[in-house]
Each structure stands twice: as C-alpha cells, then as structure tokens.
Short mmCIF file of C-alpha atoms in Angstrom, two decimals:
data_model
loop_
_atom_site.label_atom_id
_atom_site.label_comp_id
_atom_site.label_asym_id
_atom_site.label_seq_id
_atom_site.Cartn_x
_atom_site.Cartn_y
_atom_site.Cartn_z
CA UNK A 876 -18.00 1.37 0.84
CA UNK A 877 -14.60 2.93 1.32
CA UNK A 878 -13.11 4.94 -1.56
CA UNK A 879 -9.52 4.02 -2.37
CA UNK A 880 -6.89 6.06 -4.13
CA UNK A 881 -4.11 3.80 -5.43
CA UNK A 882 -0.62 5.12 -6.15
CA UNK A 883 1.79 3.04 -8.22
CA UNK A 884 4.99 3.32 -10.23
CA UNK A 885 5.24 -0.06 -11.94
CA UNK A 886 3.35 -3.11 -13.11
CA UNK A 887 0.44 -2.74 -10.70
CA UNK A 888 0.15 -6.37 -9.54
CA UNK A 889 -1.22 -5.28 -6.17
CA UNK A 890 -3.69 -2.98 -7.92
CA UNK A 891 -4.91 -5.94 -9.97
CA UNK A 892 -5.21 -8.10 -6.84
CA UNK A 893 -7.21 -5.39 -5.06
CA UNK A 894 -9.49 -4.88 -8.07
CA UNK A 895 -10.03 -8.65 -8.31
CA UNK A 896 -10.89 -8.84 -4.60
CA UNK A 897 -13.48 -6.09 -5.06
CA UNK A 898 -14.98 -7.82 -8.10
CA UNK A 899 -15.18 -11.10 -6.18
CA UNK A 900 -16.96 -9.48 -3.24
CA UNK A 901 -14.07 -10.08 -0.84
CA UNK A 902 -13.37 -6.37 -0.39
CA UNK A 903 -16.09 -3.82 0.33
CA UNK A 904 -14.44 -0.89 -1.42
CA UNK A 905 -14.23 0.98 -4.69
CA UNK A 906 -11.17 2.28 -6.47
CA UNK A 907 -11.86 5.98 -6.92
CA UNK A 908 -8.66 6.78 -8.79
CA UNK A 909 -5.29 5.30 -9.77
CA UNK A 910 -2.32 7.65 -10.01
CA UNK A 911 1.21 7.00 -11.25
CA UNK A 912 4.30 9.19 -11.34
CA UNK A 913 5.51 7.29 -14.44
CA UNK A 914 3.71 7.79 -17.77
CA UNK A 915 4.36 4.30 -19.11
CA UNK A 916 3.74 2.33 -15.93
CA UNK A 917 1.96 -0.93 -16.86
CA UNK A 918 -0.29 -0.39 -13.84
CA UNK A 919 -1.91 2.61 -15.52
CA UNK A 920 -2.80 0.51 -18.56
CA UNK A 921 -4.19 -2.19 -16.26
CA UNK A 922 -6.35 0.41 -14.53
CA UNK A 923 -7.63 1.78 -17.84
CA UNK A 924 -8.50 -1.71 -19.05
CA UNK A 925 -10.72 -2.06 -15.98
CA UNK A 926 -12.44 1.24 -16.67
CA UNK A 927 -10.90 2.97 -13.65
CA UNK A 928 -10.01 6.65 -13.44
CA UNK A 929 -6.27 6.67 -14.11
CA UNK A 930 -3.95 9.67 -14.12
CA UNK A 931 -0.23 10.26 -14.59
CA UNK A 932 1.25 13.08 -12.54
CA UNK A 933 4.92 13.35 -13.40
CA UNK A 934 7.46 14.83 -11.02
CA UNK A 935 9.65 16.31 -13.78
CA UNK A 936 10.11 20.05 -13.29
CA UNK A 937 8.41 20.02 -9.88
CA UNK A 938 9.78 20.01 -6.36
CA UNK A 939 8.78 17.05 -4.21
CA UNK A 940 6.35 19.31 -2.36
CA UNK A 941 4.77 20.62 -5.57
CA UNK A 942 4.43 17.11 -6.97
CA UNK A 943 2.80 15.82 -3.79
CA UNK A 944 0.47 18.82 -3.69
CA UNK A 945 -0.80 17.92 -7.17
CA UNK A 946 -1.39 14.32 -6.15
CA UNK A 947 -3.14 15.30 -2.93
CA UNK A 948 -5.40 17.63 -4.92
CA UNK A 949 -6.28 14.85 -7.35
CA UNK A 950 -7.00 12.38 -4.55
CA UNK A 951 -9.28 14.82 -2.77
CA UNK A 952 -11.05 15.74 -6.01
CA UNK A 953 -11.95 12.05 -6.34
CA UNK A 954 -13.21 11.81 -2.77
CA UNK A 955 -10.52 9.38 -1.67
CA UNK A 956 -10.81 8.18 1.92
CA UNK A 957 -7.83 5.81 2.07
CA UNK A 958 -4.60 6.12 0.09
CA UNK A 959 -3.08 2.79 -0.93
CA UNK A 960 0.57 2.66 -1.97
CA UNK A 961 0.95 -0.23 -4.40
CA UNK A 962 4.56 -0.21 -5.55
CA UNK A 963 4.82 3.57 -5.41
CA UNK A 964 8.54 4.30 -5.64
CA UNK A 965 8.67 7.78 -4.16
CA UNK A 966 8.94 8.90 -0.56
CA UNK A 967 5.97 10.97 0.52
CA UNK A 968 6.52 14.43 1.91
CA UNK A 969 5.29 15.45 5.35
CA UNK A 970 2.67 17.60 3.61
CA UNK A 971 1.21 14.56 1.87
CA UNK A 972 1.13 12.44 5.02
CA UNK A 973 -0.50 15.21 7.04
CA UNK A 974 -3.15 15.66 4.35
CA UNK A 975 -4.34 12.07 5.02
CA UNK A 976 -3.53 11.43 8.70
CA UNK A 977 -3.69 7.70 9.46
CA UNK A 978 -5.31 7.25 6.04
CA UNK A 979 -2.31 6.00 4.05
CA UNK A 980 -1.29 2.33 3.90
CA UNK A 981 1.65 0.56 2.31
CA UNK A 982 2.81 -3.01 1.81
CA UNK A 983 6.46 -3.96 2.23
CA UNK A 984 8.09 -7.30 1.27
CA UNK A 985 9.57 -8.11 4.68
CA UNK A 986 8.44 -8.73 8.23
CA UNK A 987 8.99 -5.22 9.50
CA UNK A 988 10.79 -3.82 11.38
CA UNK A 989 13.31 -6.16 9.73
CA UNK A 990 14.76 -5.10 6.37
CA UNK A 991 13.12 -1.75 5.58
CA UNK A 992 13.88 0.15 2.40
CA UNK A 993 14.91 -1.23 -0.97
CA UNK A 994 15.93 -4.82 -1.80
CA UNK A 995 14.24 -6.31 1.25
CA UNK A 996 14.34 -9.84 -0.17
CA UNK A 997 18.07 -9.57 -0.87
CA UNK A 998 18.61 -8.24 2.64
CA UNK A 999 16.74 -11.24 4.05
CA UNK A 1000 18.77 -13.74 2.05
CA UNK A 1001 22.06 -12.04 2.89
CA UNK A 1002 21.16 -12.12 6.57
CA UNK A 1003 20.27 -15.80 6.41
CA UNK A 1004 16.79 -15.63 7.91
CA UNK A 1005 14.57 -18.72 7.81
CA UNK A 1006 11.27 -16.84 7.66
CA UNK A 1007 10.51 -13.86 5.40
CA UNK A 1008 7.16 -12.33 4.49
CA UNK A 1009 5.28 -9.10 3.97
CA UNK A 1010 3.80 -6.34 6.11
CA UNK A 1011 0.82 -4.04 5.60
CA UNK A 1012 1.31 -0.90 7.67
CA UNK A 1013 0.12 2.66 8.09
CA UNK A 1014 2.47 5.25 6.59
CA UNK A 1015 4.27 7.77 8.76
CA UNK A 1016 7.11 10.16 8.04
CA UNK A 1017 9.67 7.45 8.83
CA UNK A 1018 10.75 4.96 6.14
CA UNK A 1019 8.66 1.75 6.46
CA UNK A 1020 8.17 2.75 10.09
CA UNK A 1021 4.39 3.00 10.52
CA UNK A 1022 2.14 0.93 12.80
CA UNK A 1023 1.69 -2.64 11.58
CA UNK A 1024 -1.77 -3.80 10.51
CA UNK A 1025 -1.11 -7.29 9.16
CA UNK A 1026 1.81 -9.60 8.39
CA UNK A 1027 2.10 -12.87 6.49
CA UNK A 1028 5.03 -15.28 6.70
CA UNK A 1029 6.89 -17.03 3.88
CA UNK A 1030 9.50 -19.71 4.57
CA UNK A 1031 12.93 -19.20 3.07
CA UNK A 1032 13.81 -22.40 1.22
CA UNK A 1033 17.20 -23.94 0.61
CA UNK A 1034 18.45 -22.65 -2.72
CA UNK A 1035 16.14 -19.64 -2.80
CA UNK A 1036 17.22 -16.73 -4.96
CA UNK A 1037 16.04 -13.18 -4.70
CA UNK A 1038 13.67 -13.87 -7.60
CA UNK A 1039 12.12 -17.08 -6.22
CA UNK A 1040 11.67 -15.61 -2.75
CA UNK A 1041 10.20 -12.41 -4.20
CA UNK A 1042 7.67 -14.42 -6.22
CA UNK A 1043 6.38 -16.29 -3.16
CA UNK A 1044 6.25 -13.13 -1.06
CA UNK A 1045 4.31 -11.34 -3.81
CA UNK A 1046 1.64 -14.05 -3.71
CA UNK A 1047 1.17 -13.33 -0.02
CA UNK A 1048 1.19 -9.58 -0.64
CA UNK A 1049 -1.83 -9.94 -2.90
CA UNK A 1050 -3.76 -11.79 -0.21
CA UNK A 1051 -2.57 -9.62 2.68
CA UNK A 1052 -3.40 -6.27 1.10
CA UNK A 1053 -6.99 -7.19 0.28
CA UNK A 1054 -7.44 -8.71 3.74
CA UNK A 1055 -6.07 -5.64 5.52
CA UNK A 1056 -8.13 -3.23 3.42
CA UNK A 1057 -11.28 -5.25 4.12
CA UNK A 1058 -10.65 -5.03 7.87
CA UNK A 1059 -10.25 -1.27 7.57
CA UNK A 1060 -13.34 -0.94 5.37
CA UNK A 1061 -15.46 -2.84 7.90
CA UNK A 1062 -14.36 -0.73 10.85
CA UNK A 1063 -12.37 -3.48 12.52
CA UNK A 1064 -9.11 -1.52 12.75
CA UNK A 1065 -8.29 0.88 15.59
CA UNK A 1066 -4.97 2.52 16.33
CA UNK A 1067 -3.54 3.85 19.59
CA UNK A 1068 0.01 5.13 19.23
CA UNK A 1069 1.99 2.40 17.47
CA UNK A 1070 -0.43 -0.35 18.41
CA UNK A 1071 -3.06 -1.46 15.91
CA UNK A 1072 -5.90 -3.57 17.27
CA UNK A 1073 -8.22 -5.70 15.15
CA UNK A 1074 -11.69 -6.35 16.51
CA UNK A 1075 -13.20 -9.79 16.03
CA UNK A 1076 -16.66 -8.35 15.42
CA UNK A 1077 -17.78 -6.94 12.10
CA UNK A 1078 -19.73 -3.82 13.05
CA UNK A 1079 -20.24 -2.41 9.55
CA UNK A 1080 -20.47 0.98 11.21
CA UNK A 1081 -18.33 4.09 11.12
CA UNK A 1082 -14.68 3.34 10.40
CA UNK A 1083 -12.52 3.99 13.44
CA UNK A 1084 -9.08 5.50 13.35
CA UNK A 1085 -7.44 7.45 16.15
#
C-alpha cells in the first residue's frame, strides 16, 4: 500500500475523490498526511473530518526554499512515498523536486502540452478547441512540463463558459487521478526519459520508476 502525501491550497475536491476511491477499494493506497500552505483552506477541514493527519505550513516570513524544506521534512516524517499535488497553488523549488525524484504527481485541467499554467479552461475556450480535458503527469522543474501518465478528454460544447467547461473537466479529474494513482500503486507505471509506459499486467510487486 503506497503512502500518499497530498498538498493542497483550496477546497480539496481531488483530495476527497482520492479518499473516496481508497474507501471504496478502487485505490490501494493510504493518505499519510495532508498539507496546505493556507490556514483556512477547506481541504484541510475535509481532511480533518476524515480523521487524516492535516497540517498547515504557511509561507509567510519564509523564503520559497525554507518553506519547501519544512514541507519536505513533514512529508518524510510521515513516510510519504508519493507526493500528490491536488490544487496546490505554489511552484515547487528544485530542492523539493529533487527530494522526491519521479515521486511527485500533479493534475492539470488541459490536455498538455496545450494550455499550461493558470486559466487553462479560459485558454482553451479562447483558442476555440473542440476537445479539452485533463492530464495527470509527473512533476519536473518546468511548469506543467513533466512526463504524462494519463489523460481524459472532455468535449467543448456550443455555449460553454469557463465555469461549465471547468465543471465537466473536474469530474474527469476526480476519475483520472484515482486511476493514475492506482496504476502507480500496483507497479504498472514505468518511465524512460519523457515516455511513460503502462503495463497491462498487474504484478502487485515492487513499484517501478526509473
């Protein structure tokens, strides 16, 4: 059972979806700790209501490096094996990423490499695409630039607004994140350079990252 450390800044809807997937037996993992950089993030309350270890580590008065060092220390103290960014609105420092090499995942509301960064749904609508979606990827030092694990498509409908498109993408995010984490937990994910391969078998052996 893989130990997850979840970082969030807001409402925590992906945290809730992951916790629900674990409770339903669809994800062979446990949430070791939930950490937020914002003291009143609804996601922290959601974690506490589920009896999870939840901490707030504020950045105020700290450099980015000092703040990340505190979070890395907390994650390691809880024995975290995989760091899951679930609406975490801060860029990670190189120190953080190197502390968990190929052990940090993120979900982004677009079909990367299209529309990285903020306001991905607005970018998609402004560009006039017919298909949007979400991407689960490993985190590197580049913005939304890591190797892609899983993507799910969402059609862009006539009359869509940023809000309606975001709502449908979020539904797919909840499914995609749990699915991708389950593949990692069961040792089905291997990475070579930028290419992520997913084995069809379910070895239930040692997890394999390169």
